[in-house]
Amino acid sequence: MEQNIKLNALTISEKNVRKVSAADVEDQQLIASIGSQGLLQNLIVVKSKKRGKFEVVGGGRRLAALQHLAENGDIAKDYAVRCVVKDQTDATEASMAENLKAAMHDADWFSAYMQLNEQGMSAEDIAKKFGHSVTDVRKLLKLGGVAPVILQAFRNRELDKKEVMAFTVSDDQEKQAAVFAEMKEGYGFSAWEIRSRLLPENVRSTEPMAVFVGLEAYEQAGGSVASDLFQEVTYLNDPELLKSLAEAKIERLVAEKKVEGWKWVEYTFGGFWSSPFASMRRVEPEIEVDLPEALSARLAEIDARLNVLNEKPMPEWTEEEDEEHDRLTDEERDLQEQKENSRVFSVGQKAEAGVLILIGREGEPEYREGIVKPEDGEKGSEGEDEQGAVDVPKKPDESAALLSDLSAYSLQALQADLMDSPELCFDLSVFNMALQRVAQSFLRPCDISVQWAEFSPKDILETKAAEKIQKTRDGLNLVWMNEETEADMFRAFQSLTMPDKLAIHAFCVAQSLRSSSSVIAELVKEQINFDLSALWQPTKENYFKRVKREKLLDILVELKGTDLAAGMANAKKRDLAELLDGLEESKGWLPPQMRPEAVEG
């Protein structure tokens, strides 16, 4: 039987099975909803032993919300509440049935908020009515605005919530649906790849070049942005403008550095180890500047004290002496670094060498000084004919930027294949740590850092190697990362099987490989039977259209013989690039400098 009962005649019943209230945020949302919409669902009550009173067995949270509104004066204390009156014998069963209602799917919530917005309610209005923050409402509206096919896939559990969030970086539903369809036919979904496909050219505000230029400078120059509400990241929509601003800023740094008298000053937006400069000789500053007396005196003090400590066997050190030793050792290393940095390049060194400026991981400019180009390092009669004339080096067929990209492709592919060899990765990491640390005279637990190689090519995330790396990462057992504290994470990590640990170790070590052309890299290639052509192929975009027309004709001769090349002698570079891109013979072909014999020779 349903009837209206005054609010001040209602109390909570012991038969109400929900003994624990919902979270405060949910309570606030319920209060806001009832305050704006009224009570949309009746309470379930039984008659109390107290005359004129009723006990609520179903709807305890709604009763608490009504009482809160009454206490604040938002509704009357005798507010009429719609109730269904049950017998005492039915009370517990009714309370359980009340709490067995299926929760509304998140996708339906997203759509409902979107409908309210389309009906004219602002994010602020919705927030006020339903007890959310405005920021949360904007996020819900973003989720409600994704392509219908994505919401349906979320309902069908084809996508999780993080993946739906990733689709919101673009408001273009057609583009969202197209990316969804492509990935559904591929290797599945990942939030990282969804964002990459929706914003292939956009640059994250946290990337080094964006930090170097600065978001304010970019926007002042007319650059537009897109926001990711769920990652608190801004995407810069105009990479060409960003690059031009970065070039203008770094050119100013080049001009400042040239004043110092260096033979050359250049810059790169790629990583140092993936650039041609990494293999060039470097000179160390040869002039030692007099150190401040205070610094020299402090070094002497530290050395004397460490000698005293080291005369005593380490097991006999007190805790205070142990801490003092660590502190003094740290200070000594810092002061020695200052001493090394006090050396300067001579005028003669600067006349022979140059400086490479690049952007560091945090967006700050970095200077690699003292680099000697091969042609500048050759002295004496080499390169001179009998009359003393110097041979002009042949200009390479590929630009420095292309050579840098080819080096990056090669390194990425080697990293991807190296991940399949956990034992080799273990040998590499221990060998590397031993080279750095075994000779040290003091103990420091776990002073290890992993720096992953930086890549500059625009399509570096679209290669087969990138796909393999992502697939490898997706296959790692990372359940331990779900723990809340560092200690719990470590304990969970320790419980992994050894194969799981070795797989994680291999993934990290492989991506820290710094060069694909070093002596060690060549040994690695030999041991894993590395085949670069299986993971990278030259295409029109990444290679053919970036070399000279004459070079394309040479490649055509190599692949198809002189007859076809002769017939294409007058063809445009664009047509030659298209032709080579489609040739069956191009599959498996590599530029000369990427072939194994290029290193062996």
Coordinates of C-alpha atoms in Angstrom, one line a residue:
M1 CA 0.0 0.0 0.0
E2 CA 1.4 3.4 -1.0
Q3 CA 0.7 6.6 1.0
N4 CA 2.3 10.0 1.8
I5 CA 3.9 10.1 5.3
K6 CA 5.4 13.1 7.0
L7 CA 9.2 13.2 7.0
N8 CA 9.4 13.8 10.8
A9 CA 7.4 10.6 11.3
L10 CA 10.1 8.4 9.6
T11 CA 13.0 6.7 11.3
I12 CA 15.6 4.2 10.0
S13 CA 14.8 0.5 10.7
E14 CA 17.2 -2.1 12.0
K15 CA 15.9 -4.3 9.2
N16 CA 17.4 -2.0 6.6
V17 CA 20.2 -4.3 5.2
R18 CA 22.4 -1.4 4.1
K19 CA 24.2 -0.6 7.3
V20 CA 27.2 1.3 5.8
S21 CA 26.4 4.6 4.1
A22 CA 27.8 5.4 0.6
A23 CA 30.9 7.6 0.1
D24 CA 30.5 11.3 0.9
V25 CA 30.6 12.3 -2.7
E26 CA 27.8 10.0 -3.6
D27 CA 25.7 11.3 -0.6
Q28 CA 26.3 14.8 -1.8
Q29 CA 25.1 13.9 -5.3
L30 CA 22.0 12.3 -3.9
I31 CA 21.2 15.3 -1.8
A32 CA 21.7 17.6 -4.9
S33 CA 19.4 15.3 -7.0
I34 CA 16.6 15.2 -4.5
G35 CA 16.9 18.9 -3.9
S36 CA 16.5 19.7 -7.5
Q37 CA 14.2 16.9 -8.7
G38 CA 12.3 15.9 -5.6
L39 CA 12.1 12.3 -4.4
L40 CA 11.7 10.2 -7.6
Q41 CA 11.6 6.8 -5.9
N42 CA 9.4 6.0 -2.9
L43 CA 10.7 4.6 0.4
I44 CA 9.7 1.2 1.8
V45 CA 8.4 1.4 5.4
V46 CA 6.8 -0.7 8.2
K47 CA 4.7 0.6 11.1
S48 CA 6.7 1.3 14.2
K49 CA 5.8 0.2 17.7
K50 CA 5.8 4.0 18.5
R51 CA 2.4 5.5 17.7
G52 CA 2.3 7.4 14.5
K53 CA 5.8 6.5 13.5
F54 CA 7.1 4.4 10.6
E55 CA 10.5 2.7 10.1
V56 CA 12.2 2.8 6.8
V57 CA 13.5 -0.6 5.6
G58 CA 14.3 0.4 2.0
G59 CA 15.8 3.8 1.1
G60 CA 17.9 4.7 4.1
R61 CA 20.2 6.9 2.1
R62 CA 17.2 8.8 0.6
L63 CA 15.8 9.3 4.1
A64 CA 19.2 10.7 5.3
A65 CA 19.3 13.0 2.3
L66 CA 15.7 14.3 3.0
Q67 CA 16.6 14.8 6.7
H68 CA 19.7 16.8 5.6
L69 CA 17.6 19.0 3.4
A70 CA 15.1 19.5 6.2
E71 CA 17.9 20.5 8.6
N72 CA 19.2 23.0 6.2
G73 CA 15.8 24.5 5.7
D74 CA 15.6 23.4 2.0
I75 CA 12.4 21.4 2.7
A76 CA 9.8 21.4 5.5
K77 CA 10.3 19.0 8.4
D78 CA 6.8 17.6 7.8
Y79 CA 7.6 17.2 4.0
A80 CA 5.2 14.6 2.5
V81 CA 7.3 11.5 1.5
R82 CA 5.9 8.8 -0.8
C83 CA 6.2 5.5 0.9
V84 CA 5.1 1.9 0.3
V85 CA 3.9 0.3 3.6
K86 CA 4.9 -3.3 4.2
D87 CA 4.0 -5.9 6.9
Q88 CA 6.7 -6.6 9.4
T89 CA 7.2 -10.1 8.0
D90 CA 8.0 -8.7 4.6
A91 CA 10.4 -6.0 5.8
T92 CA 13.8 -7.8 5.4
E93 CA 12.9 -9.3 2.0
A94 CA 11.7 -5.9 0.8
S95 CA 14.9 -4.3 2.0
M96 CA 17.1 -6.8 0.1
A97 CA 15.1 -6.5 -3.1
E98 CA 15.5 -2.7 -2.8
N99 CA 19.3 -3.1 -2.8
L100 CA 19.5 -5.7 -5.6
K101 CA 18.8 -3.2 -8.4
A102 CA 21.4 -3.4 -11.2
A103 CA 23.7 -0.4 -11.4
M104 CA 23.3 1.8 -14.5
H105 CA 26.1 1.2 -17.0
D106 CA 28.7 4.0 -17.2
A107 CA 28.0 4.4 -20.9
D108 CA 24.3 5.1 -20.1
W109 CA 25.4 7.7 -17.6
F110 CA 27.6 9.4 -20.2
S111 CA 24.8 9.5 -22.7
A112 CA 22.3 10.8 -20.2
Y113 CA 24.5 13.7 -19.2
M114 CA 25.1 14.4 -22.9
Q115 CA 21.4 14.6 -23.5
L116 CA 20.9 17.1 -20.7
N117 CA 23.6 19.2 -22.3
E118 CA 22.0 19.0 -25.7
Q119 CA 18.7 20.1 -24.1
G120 CA 20.4 23.3 -23.0
M121 CA 21.8 22.6 -19.6
S122 CA 25.3 23.9 -19.1
A123 CA 28.1 22.0 -17.4
E124 CA 27.7 24.3 -14.4
D125 CA 23.9 23.6 -14.3
I126 CA 24.4 19.9 -14.4
A127 CA 27.1 20.0 -11.7
K128 CA 24.8 21.9 -9.4
K129 CA 21.8 19.6 -9.9
F130 CA 23.7 16.4 -9.5
G131 CA 26.3 17.3 -7.0
H132 CA 29.4 16.9 -9.3
S133 CA 32.3 19.3 -9.8
V134 CA 32.2 21.2 -13.0
T135 CA 35.4 19.5 -14.1
D136 CA 33.9 16.1 -13.6
V137 CA 30.8 17.1 -15.6
R138 CA 33.0 18.3 -18.5
K139 CA 34.8 14.9 -18.5
L140 CA 31.4 13.1 -18.5
L141 CA 30.2 15.2 -21.4
K142 CA 33.4 14.4 -23.3
L143 CA 32.8 10.7 -22.7
G144 CA 29.2 11.0 -23.8
G145 CA 30.2 12.8 -27.0
V146 CA 32.3 9.9 -28.4
A147 CA 31.1 8.0 -31.5
P148 CA 28.0 5.8 -30.7
V149 CA 29.9 2.7 -31.9
I150 CA 32.5 3.3 -29.2
L151 CA 29.9 3.7 -26.5
Q152 CA 28.3 0.5 -27.7
A153 CA 31.7 -1.3 -27.6
F154 CA 32.2 -0.1 -24.1
R155 CA 28.8 -1.6 -23.1
N156 CA 29.8 -4.8 -24.8
R157 CA 33.1 -4.8 -22.9
E158 CA 35.2 -4.6 -26.0
L159 CA 36.7 -1.4 -24.6
D160 CA 37.5 -0.4 -21.0
K161 CA 37.0 3.0 -19.6
K162 CA 40.6 4.2 -20.1
E163 CA 40.4 3.3 -23.8
V164 CA 37.1 5.3 -24.1
M165 CA 38.8 8.2 -22.4
A166 CA 41.6 8.1 -25.0
F167 CA 39.1 8.6 -27.8
T168 CA 38.1 12.0 -26.3
V169 CA 41.3 13.7 -27.5
S170 CA 39.4 14.3 -30.7
D171 CA 35.9 15.6 -31.1
D172 CA 35.6 14.2 -34.6
Q173 CA 33.2 11.2 -34.3
E174 CA 33.9 10.0 -37.9
K175 CA 37.6 10.0 -37.1
Q176 CA 37.0 8.2 -33.8
A177 CA 34.9 5.5 -35.6
A178 CA 37.5 5.1 -38.3
V179 CA 40.3 4.5 -35.7
F180 CA 38.1 2.1 -33.8
A181 CA 37.4 0.1 -36.9
E182 CA 41.1 0.0 -37.8
M183 CA 42.2 -1.2 -34.4
K184 CA 39.4 -3.7 -34.1
E185 CA 40.8 -5.4 -37.2
G186 CA 44.3 -5.2 -35.8
Y187 CA 46.0 -6.3 -32.6
G188 CA 43.4 -4.8 -30.3
F189 CA 43.1 -1.6 -28.3
S190 CA 45.5 0.4 -26.1
A191 CA 44.9 3.9 -24.8
W192 CA 48.4 5.0 -25.9
E193 CA 47.9 3.8 -29.5
I194 CA 44.3 5.3 -29.7
R195 CA 45.7 8.8 -28.8
S196 CA 48.6 8.3 -31.3
R197 CA 46.3 7.4 -34.2
L198 CA 43.8 10.2 -33.4
L199 CA 46.5 12.8 -33.1
P200 CA 49.4 11.5 -35.3
E201 CA 51.0 14.9 -36.0
N202 CA 50.1 16.6 -32.7
V203 CA 52.8 17.2 -30.1
R204 CA 52.2 16.7 -26.4
S205 CA 52.9 19.8 -24.3
T206 CA 55.3 17.6 -22.2
E207 CA 57.5 16.7 -25.1
P208 CA 61.0 18.3 -25.1
M209 CA 60.5 20.6 -28.1
A210 CA 57.2 21.9 -26.7
V211 CA 58.7 22.6 -23.3
F212 CA 61.7 24.3 -25.0
V213 CA 59.5 26.7 -27.0
G214 CA 56.9 27.1 -24.2
L215 CA 53.1 26.8 -24.5
E216 CA 52.7 30.6 -24.1
A217 CA 55.0 31.5 -26.9
Y218 CA 53.4 28.9 -29.2
E219 CA 49.9 30.3 -28.5
Q220 CA 51.1 33.9 -28.9
A221 CA 52.4 32.9 -32.4
G222 CA 48.9 31.7 -33.3
G223 CA 49.2 28.0 -32.5
S224 CA 46.0 26.1 -31.6
V225 CA 45.8 23.4 -29.0
A226 CA 43.6 20.4 -28.1
S227 CA 43.2 19.3 -24.5
D228 CA 43.1 15.8 -22.9
L229 CA 40.9 16.3 -19.8
F230 CA 41.8 12.9 -18.5
Q231 CA 45.6 13.1 -18.7
E232 CA 45.9 16.9 -18.0
V233 CA 48.0 17.1 -21.2
T234 CA 47.7 19.7 -23.9
Y235 CA 48.3 18.8 -27.5
L236 CA 49.8 21.3 -29.9
N237 CA 48.0 21.1 -33.2
D238 CA 50.6 22.8 -35.5
P239 CA 53.9 20.9 -35.4
E240 CA 55.3 22.9 -38.2
L241 CA 54.7 26.2 -36.3
L242 CA 56.2 24.6 -33.2
K243 CA 59.3 23.5 -35.2
S244 CA 59.8 26.9 -36.7
L245 CA 59.6 28.6 -33.3
A246 CA 62.1 26.0 -31.9
E247 CA 64.4 26.7 -34.9
A248 CA 64.2 30.4 -34.3
K249 CA 65.0 30.0 -30.6
I250 CA 67.8 27.5 -31.1
E251 CA 69.4 29.7 -33.9
R252 CA 69.8 32.4 -31.3
L253 CA 71.7 29.9 -29.1
V254 CA 73.8 29.0 -32.1
A255 CA 74.7 32.7 -32.7
E256 CA 75.6 33.1 -29.1
K257 CA 77.9 30.0 -29.1
K258 CA 79.6 31.0 -32.4
V259 CA 80.9 34.1 -30.6
E260 CA 83.1 31.8 -28.4
G261 CA 85.2 31.0 -31.5
W262 CA 84.2 27.4 -32.3
K263 CA 84.9 26.2 -35.9
W264 CA 81.2 25.3 -36.3
V265 CA 78.0 25.2 -34.3
E266 CA 75.1 23.1 -35.4
Y267 CA 71.9 21.7 -33.8
T268 CA 69.6 18.7 -34.0
F269 CA 66.1 18.0 -32.7
G270 CA 66.9 14.3 -32.5
G271 CA 68.8 12.4 -29.9
F272 CA 72.6 12.6 -29.7
W273 CA 73.2 8.9 -29.8
S274 CA 71.0 8.4 -32.9
S275 CA 72.9 11.2 -34.8
P276 CA 76.0 11.0 -37.0
F277 CA 77.8 13.1 -34.4
A278 CA 77.8 10.3 -31.8
S279 CA 80.5 8.4 -33.8
M280 CA 82.8 11.4 -34.2
R281 CA 85.9 12.1 -32.1
R282 CA 85.6 14.5 -29.2
V283 CA 88.4 16.5 -27.6
E284 CA 88.5 17.2 -23.9
P285 CA 89.2 20.7 -22.6
E286 CA 93.0 21.0 -22.1
I287 CA 93.4 24.2 -20.1
E288 CA 92.9 23.9 -16.3
V289 CA 91.7 27.0 -14.6
D290 CA 92.9 27.7 -11.1
L291 CA 90.4 26.3 -8.6
P292 CA 89.1 28.6 -5.8
E293 CA 91.3 28.1 -2.7
A294 CA 88.2 27.1 -0.7
L295 CA 87.4 24.3 -3.0
S296 CA 90.9 22.9 -3.1
A297 CA 91.1 23.1 0.7
R298 CA 87.8 21.3 1.2
L299 CA 88.9 18.5 -1.2
A300 CA 92.1 18.1 0.9
E301 CA 90.0 18.0 4.1
I302 CA 87.7 15.3 2.7
D303 CA 90.6 13.2 1.5
A304 CA 92.3 13.4 4.9
R305 CA 89.2 12.3 6.7
L306 CA 88.4 9.5 4.3
N307 CA 92.0 8.2 4.8
V308 CA 91.4 8.1 8.5
L309 CA 88.1 6.2 8.1
N310 CA 89.6 3.8 5.6
E311 CA 92.3 2.8 8.1
K312 CA 89.7 1.2 10.2
P313 CA 88.0 -2.0 9.0
M314 CA 84.6 -1.3 7.7
P315 CA 82.8 -3.9 9.9
E316 CA 84.1 -1.9 12.9
W317 CA 82.6 1.4 11.7
T318 CA 79.9 2.9 13.9
E319 CA 76.6 3.9 12.3
E320 CA 77.7 7.6 12.5
E321 CA 81.0 6.8 10.7
D322 CA 79.2 4.8 8.0
E323 CA 76.8 7.8 7.4
E324 CA 79.8 10.2 7.5
H325 CA 81.7 8.1 4.9
D326 CA 78.7 8.2 2.5
R327 CA 78.2 11.9 3.0
L328 CA 81.9 12.8 2.4
T329 CA 82.1 10.5 -0.6
D330 CA 79.1 12.2 -2.2
E331 CA 80.6 15.6 -1.5
E332 CA 84.0 14.6 -2.9
R333 CA 82.4 13.3 -6.1
D334 CA 80.5 16.6 -6.5
L335 CA 83.7 18.7 -6.0
Q336 CA 85.7 16.5 -8.4
E337 CA 83.0 17.1 -11.0
Q338 CA 83.4 20.9 -10.4
K339 CA 87.1 20.5 -10.8
E340 CA 86.7 18.7 -14.1
N341 CA 84.2 21.3 -15.3
S342 CA 86.7 24.0 -14.5
R343 CA 88.8 23.0 -17.5
V344 CA 88.3 25.1 -20.6
F345 CA 88.9 24.6 -24.3
S346 CA 91.9 26.3 -25.9
V347 CA 91.7 28.6 -28.9
G348 CA 93.4 25.9 -31.0
Q349 CA 90.9 23.3 -29.9
K350 CA 88.0 25.5 -30.8
A351 CA 89.5 26.2 -34.2
E352 CA 89.5 22.5 -34.9
A353 CA 86.2 21.4 -33.2
G354 CA 82.6 22.4 -32.9
V355 CA 79.5 22.3 -30.8
L356 CA 76.2 20.4 -31.2
I357 CA 73.2 21.9 -29.5
L358 CA 70.2 19.6 -28.8
I359 CA 67.1 19.7 -26.6
G360 CA 67.3 17.6 -23.4
R361 CA 64.5 15.4 -22.0
E362 CA 63.2 18.2 -19.8
G363 CA 63.2 20.7 -22.7
E364 CA 66.4 22.5 -21.7
P365 CA 69.2 23.1 -24.3
E366 CA 72.2 20.8 -24.0
Y367 CA 75.7 21.5 -25.5
R368 CA 78.0 18.8 -26.7
E369 CA 81.3 20.6 -27.1
G370 CA 84.6 19.5 -28.6
I371 CA 83.2 17.4 -31.5
V372 CA 85.7 17.0 -34.3
K373 CA 84.3 16.2 -37.8
P374 CA 86.3 13.5 -39.7
E375 CA 87.4 16.0 -42.4
D376 CA 88.7 18.4 -39.7
G377 CA 90.6 15.7 -37.8
E378 CA 92.7 14.7 -40.9
K379 CA 96.1 16.6 -40.7
G380 CA 99.3 16.5 -42.6
S381 CA 99.6 15.3 -46.2
E382 CA 96.5 13.0 -46.1
G383 CA 94.0 14.2 -48.7
E384 CA 96.5 16.3 -50.6
D385 CA 97.9 15.7 -54.1
E386 CA 101.4 16.4 -55.2
Q387 CA 100.7 20.1 -55.7
G388 CA 99.2 20.3 -52.2
A389 CA 95.6 20.6 -53.4
V390 CA 93.1 19.2 -51.0
D391 CA 90.5 16.8 -52.3
V392 CA 86.9 18.0 -51.7
P393 CA 85.0 15.3 -49.9
K394 CA 82.1 13.9 -52.0
K395 CA 78.8 15.2 -50.8
P396 CA 76.7 12.3 -49.4
D397 CA 73.6 11.2 -51.3
E398 CA 71.6 11.4 -48.1
S399 CA 71.1 14.5 -45.9
A400 CA 72.2 14.6 -42.3
A401 CA 68.6 14.4 -41.2
L402 CA 67.9 11.3 -43.3
L403 CA 71.1 9.6 -42.0
S404 CA 70.0 10.4 -38.5
D405 CA 66.6 8.8 -39.2
L406 CA 68.1 5.7 -40.8
S407 CA 70.3 5.3 -37.7
A408 CA 67.2 5.6 -35.5
Y409 CA 65.2 3.0 -37.5
S410 CA 68.1 0.6 -37.3
L411 CA 68.5 1.1 -33.5
Q412 CA 64.8 0.7 -32.9
A413 CA 64.6 -2.6 -34.8
L414 CA 67.7 -4.0 -33.0
Q415 CA 66.0 -3.1 -29.7
A416 CA 62.8 -4.8 -30.7
D417 CA 64.7 -8.1 -31.6
L418 CA 67.0 -7.9 -28.6
M419 CA 63.9 -8.2 -26.3
D420 CA 63.5 -11.8 -27.4
S421 CA 66.9 -12.7 -25.8
P422 CA 66.6 -12.3 -22.0
E423 CA 69.9 -14.1 -21.3
L424 CA 71.8 -11.8 -23.6
C425 CA 70.1 -8.8 -22.1
F426 CA 71.2 -10.0 -18.6
D427 CA 74.8 -10.3 -19.8
L428 CA 74.7 -6.9 -21.3
S429 CA 73.3 -5.2 -18.2
V430 CA 75.7 -6.9 -15.8
F431 CA 78.7 -6.2 -18.1
N432 CA 77.6 -2.5 -18.3
M433 CA 77.2 -2.1 -14.6
A434 CA 80.5 -3.8 -13.9
L435 CA 82.3 -1.5 -16.2
Q436 CA 80.9 1.5 -14.4
R437 CA 80.9 0.3 -10.8
V438 CA 83.3 -2.5 -9.9
A439 CA 86.3 -0.3 -9.8
Q440 CA 84.8 2.1 -7.2
S441 CA 86.3 2.1 -3.7
F442 CA 83.0 2.6 -1.9
L443 CA 79.7 0.8 -1.7
R444 CA 76.4 2.3 -2.8
P445 CA 73.4 0.0 -3.2
C446 CA 71.4 0.3 -6.4
D447 CA 72.8 3.5 -8.1
I448 CA 71.4 2.3 -11.5
S449 CA 69.5 4.4 -14.0
V450 CA 68.0 3.4 -17.4
Q451 CA 68.0 6.0 -20.2
W452 CA 66.1 5.0 -23.2
A453 CA 67.2 6.1 -26.7
E454 CA 65.6 9.1 -28.2
F455 CA 64.2 8.9 -31.7
S456 CA 63.5 11.7 -34.1
P457 CA 61.7 10.3 -37.2
K458 CA 58.0 11.3 -37.4
D459 CA 56.9 7.8 -38.2
I460 CA 59.0 6.1 -35.6
L461 CA 55.8 4.9 -33.7
E462 CA 54.3 3.4 -36.9
T463 CA 57.1 0.9 -37.7
K464 CA 57.0 -2.8 -37.4
A465 CA 59.6 -2.5 -34.7
A466 CA 57.4 -0.1 -32.7
E467 CA 54.5 -2.6 -33.1
K468 CA 56.7 -5.4 -31.8
I469 CA 57.9 -3.3 -28.9
Q470 CA 54.4 -2.4 -27.9
K471 CA 53.2 -6.0 -28.3
T472 CA 56.1 -7.1 -26.0
R473 CA 55.2 -4.5 -23.4
D474 CA 51.5 -5.6 -23.5
G475 CA 52.7 -9.2 -22.8
L476 CA 54.7 -8.3 -19.7
N477 CA 53.4 -9.3 -16.3
L478 CA 52.9 -5.9 -14.7
V479 CA 50.3 -6.8 -12.1
W480 CA 52.7 -5.7 -9.4
M481 CA 52.4 -2.1 -10.5
N482 CA 48.8 -2.1 -9.3
E483 CA 50.0 -2.0 -5.6
E484 CA 49.7 1.3 -3.8
T485 CA 53.0 1.5 -1.9
E486 CA 56.6 1.1 -3.1
A487 CA 57.1 -1.7 -0.6
D488 CA 54.0 -3.6 -1.7
M489 CA 55.1 -3.2 -5.3
F490 CA 58.5 -4.7 -4.6
R491 CA 57.1 -7.6 -2.7
A492 CA 54.6 -8.3 -5.5
F493 CA 57.4 -8.0 -8.0
Q494 CA 59.5 -10.5 -6.0
S495 CA 56.6 -13.0 -6.3
L496 CA 56.8 -13.1 -10.1
T497 CA 58.3 -16.1 -11.8
M498 CA 61.8 -15.9 -13.1
P499 CA 60.7 -15.9 -16.7
D500 CA 58.4 -13.0 -16.0
K501 CA 61.2 -11.0 -14.3
L502 CA 63.6 -11.8 -17.2
A503 CA 61.1 -10.6 -19.7
I504 CA 60.7 -7.2 -17.9
H505 CA 64.5 -7.0 -17.5
A506 CA 65.0 -7.7 -21.3
F507 CA 62.4 -5.1 -22.3
C508 CA 64.1 -2.4 -20.2
V509 CA 67.7 -3.3 -21.2
A510 CA 66.9 -3.6 -24.9
Q511 CA 65.4 -0.1 -25.0
S512 CA 68.5 1.3 -23.3
L513 CA 70.8 0.2 -26.2
R514 CA 72.5 3.4 -27.4
S515 CA 73.8 2.5 -30.8
S516 CA 73.2 0.0 -33.6
S517 CA 76.7 0.4 -35.0
S518 CA 79.0 0.0 -32.0
V519 CA 81.3 -3.0 -31.5
I520 CA 78.9 -4.4 -28.8
A521 CA 75.9 -3.8 -31.0
E522 CA 77.6 -5.8 -33.8
L523 CA 78.2 -8.7 -31.4
V524 CA 74.5 -8.6 -30.4
K525 CA 73.3 -8.6 -34.0
E526 CA 75.4 -11.7 -34.7
Q527 CA 74.2 -13.6 -31.6
I528 CA 70.5 -12.9 -32.3
N529 CA 70.7 -13.3 -36.1
F530 CA 69.4 -9.8 -36.5
D531 CA 67.6 -9.1 -39.8
L532 CA 66.8 -5.4 -40.0
S533 CA 64.7 -5.8 -43.2
A534 CA 62.2 -7.9 -41.2
L535 CA 61.3 -4.9 -39.1
W536 CA 62.0 -1.9 -41.4
Q537 CA 61.7 -1.2 -45.1
P538 CA 62.4 1.9 -47.1
T539 CA 59.3 3.5 -48.5
K540 CA 58.4 6.6 -50.5
E541 CA 57.9 8.6 -47.3
N542 CA 60.7 7.5 -45.1
Y543 CA 63.5 7.2 -47.7
F544 CA 62.9 7.3 -51.5
K545 CA 61.5 10.9 -51.7
R546 CA 64.2 12.1 -49.4
V547 CA 67.2 11.3 -51.6
K548 CA 68.4 12.8 -54.9
R549 CA 66.9 11.8 -58.2
E550 CA 70.3 10.4 -59.4
K551 CA 70.4 8.1 -56.3
L552 CA 66.9 6.8 -57.2
L553 CA 68.1 5.9 -60.7
D554 CA 71.1 4.0 -59.2
I555 CA 68.8 2.1 -56.9
L556 CA 66.6 1.2 -59.9
V557 CA 69.6 -0.1 -61.7
E558 CA 70.6 -2.2 -58.7
L559 CA 67.1 -3.7 -58.4
K560 CA 65.8 -4.0 -62.0
G561 CA 68.8 -3.6 -64.2
T562 CA 69.9 -0.9 -66.7
D563 CA 67.0 -1.4 -69.3
L564 CA 64.2 -0.1 -67.0
A565 CA 66.5 2.6 -65.5
A566 CA 67.3 3.8 -69.0
G567 CA 63.6 4.1 -69.8
M568 CA 63.1 6.1 -66.7
A569 CA 66.1 8.4 -67.2
N570 CA 63.9 11.5 -67.7
A571 CA 61.2 10.6 -65.1
K572 CA 60.4 13.0 -62.3
K573 CA 61.8 12.3 -58.9
R574 CA 58.2 11.8 -57.5
D575 CA 57.5 9.1 -60.1
L576 CA 60.7 7.3 -59.4
A577 CA 60.0 7.3 -55.7
E578 CA 56.5 5.9 -56.4
L579 CA 57.9 3.2 -58.7
L580 CA 60.5 2.1 -56.2
D581 CA 58.0 2.1 -53.4
G582 CA 55.8 -0.4 -55.2
L583 CA 58.5 -2.8 -56.5
E584 CA 58.6 -6.3 -55.2
E585 CA 62.4 -6.1 -55.3
S586 CA 62.3 -3.2 -52.8
K587 CA 61.1 -5.6 -50.1
G588 CA 64.2 -6.7 -48.3
W589 CA 66.4 -4.0 -49.9
L590 CA 68.3 -1.7 -47.5
P591 CA 70.2 1.5 -48.1
P592 CA 74.0 0.7 -48.3
Q593 CA 74.8 2.2 -44.9
M594 CA 72.2 0.0 -43.2
R595 CA 73.6 -3.3 -44.5
P596 CA 75.7 -5.6 -42.4
E597 CA 78.6 -5.3 -44.8
A598 CA 78.6 -1.5 -44.4
V599 CA 79.8 -2.0 -40.8
E600 CA 82.0 -5.0 -41.5
G601 CA 83.8 -3.1 -44.3

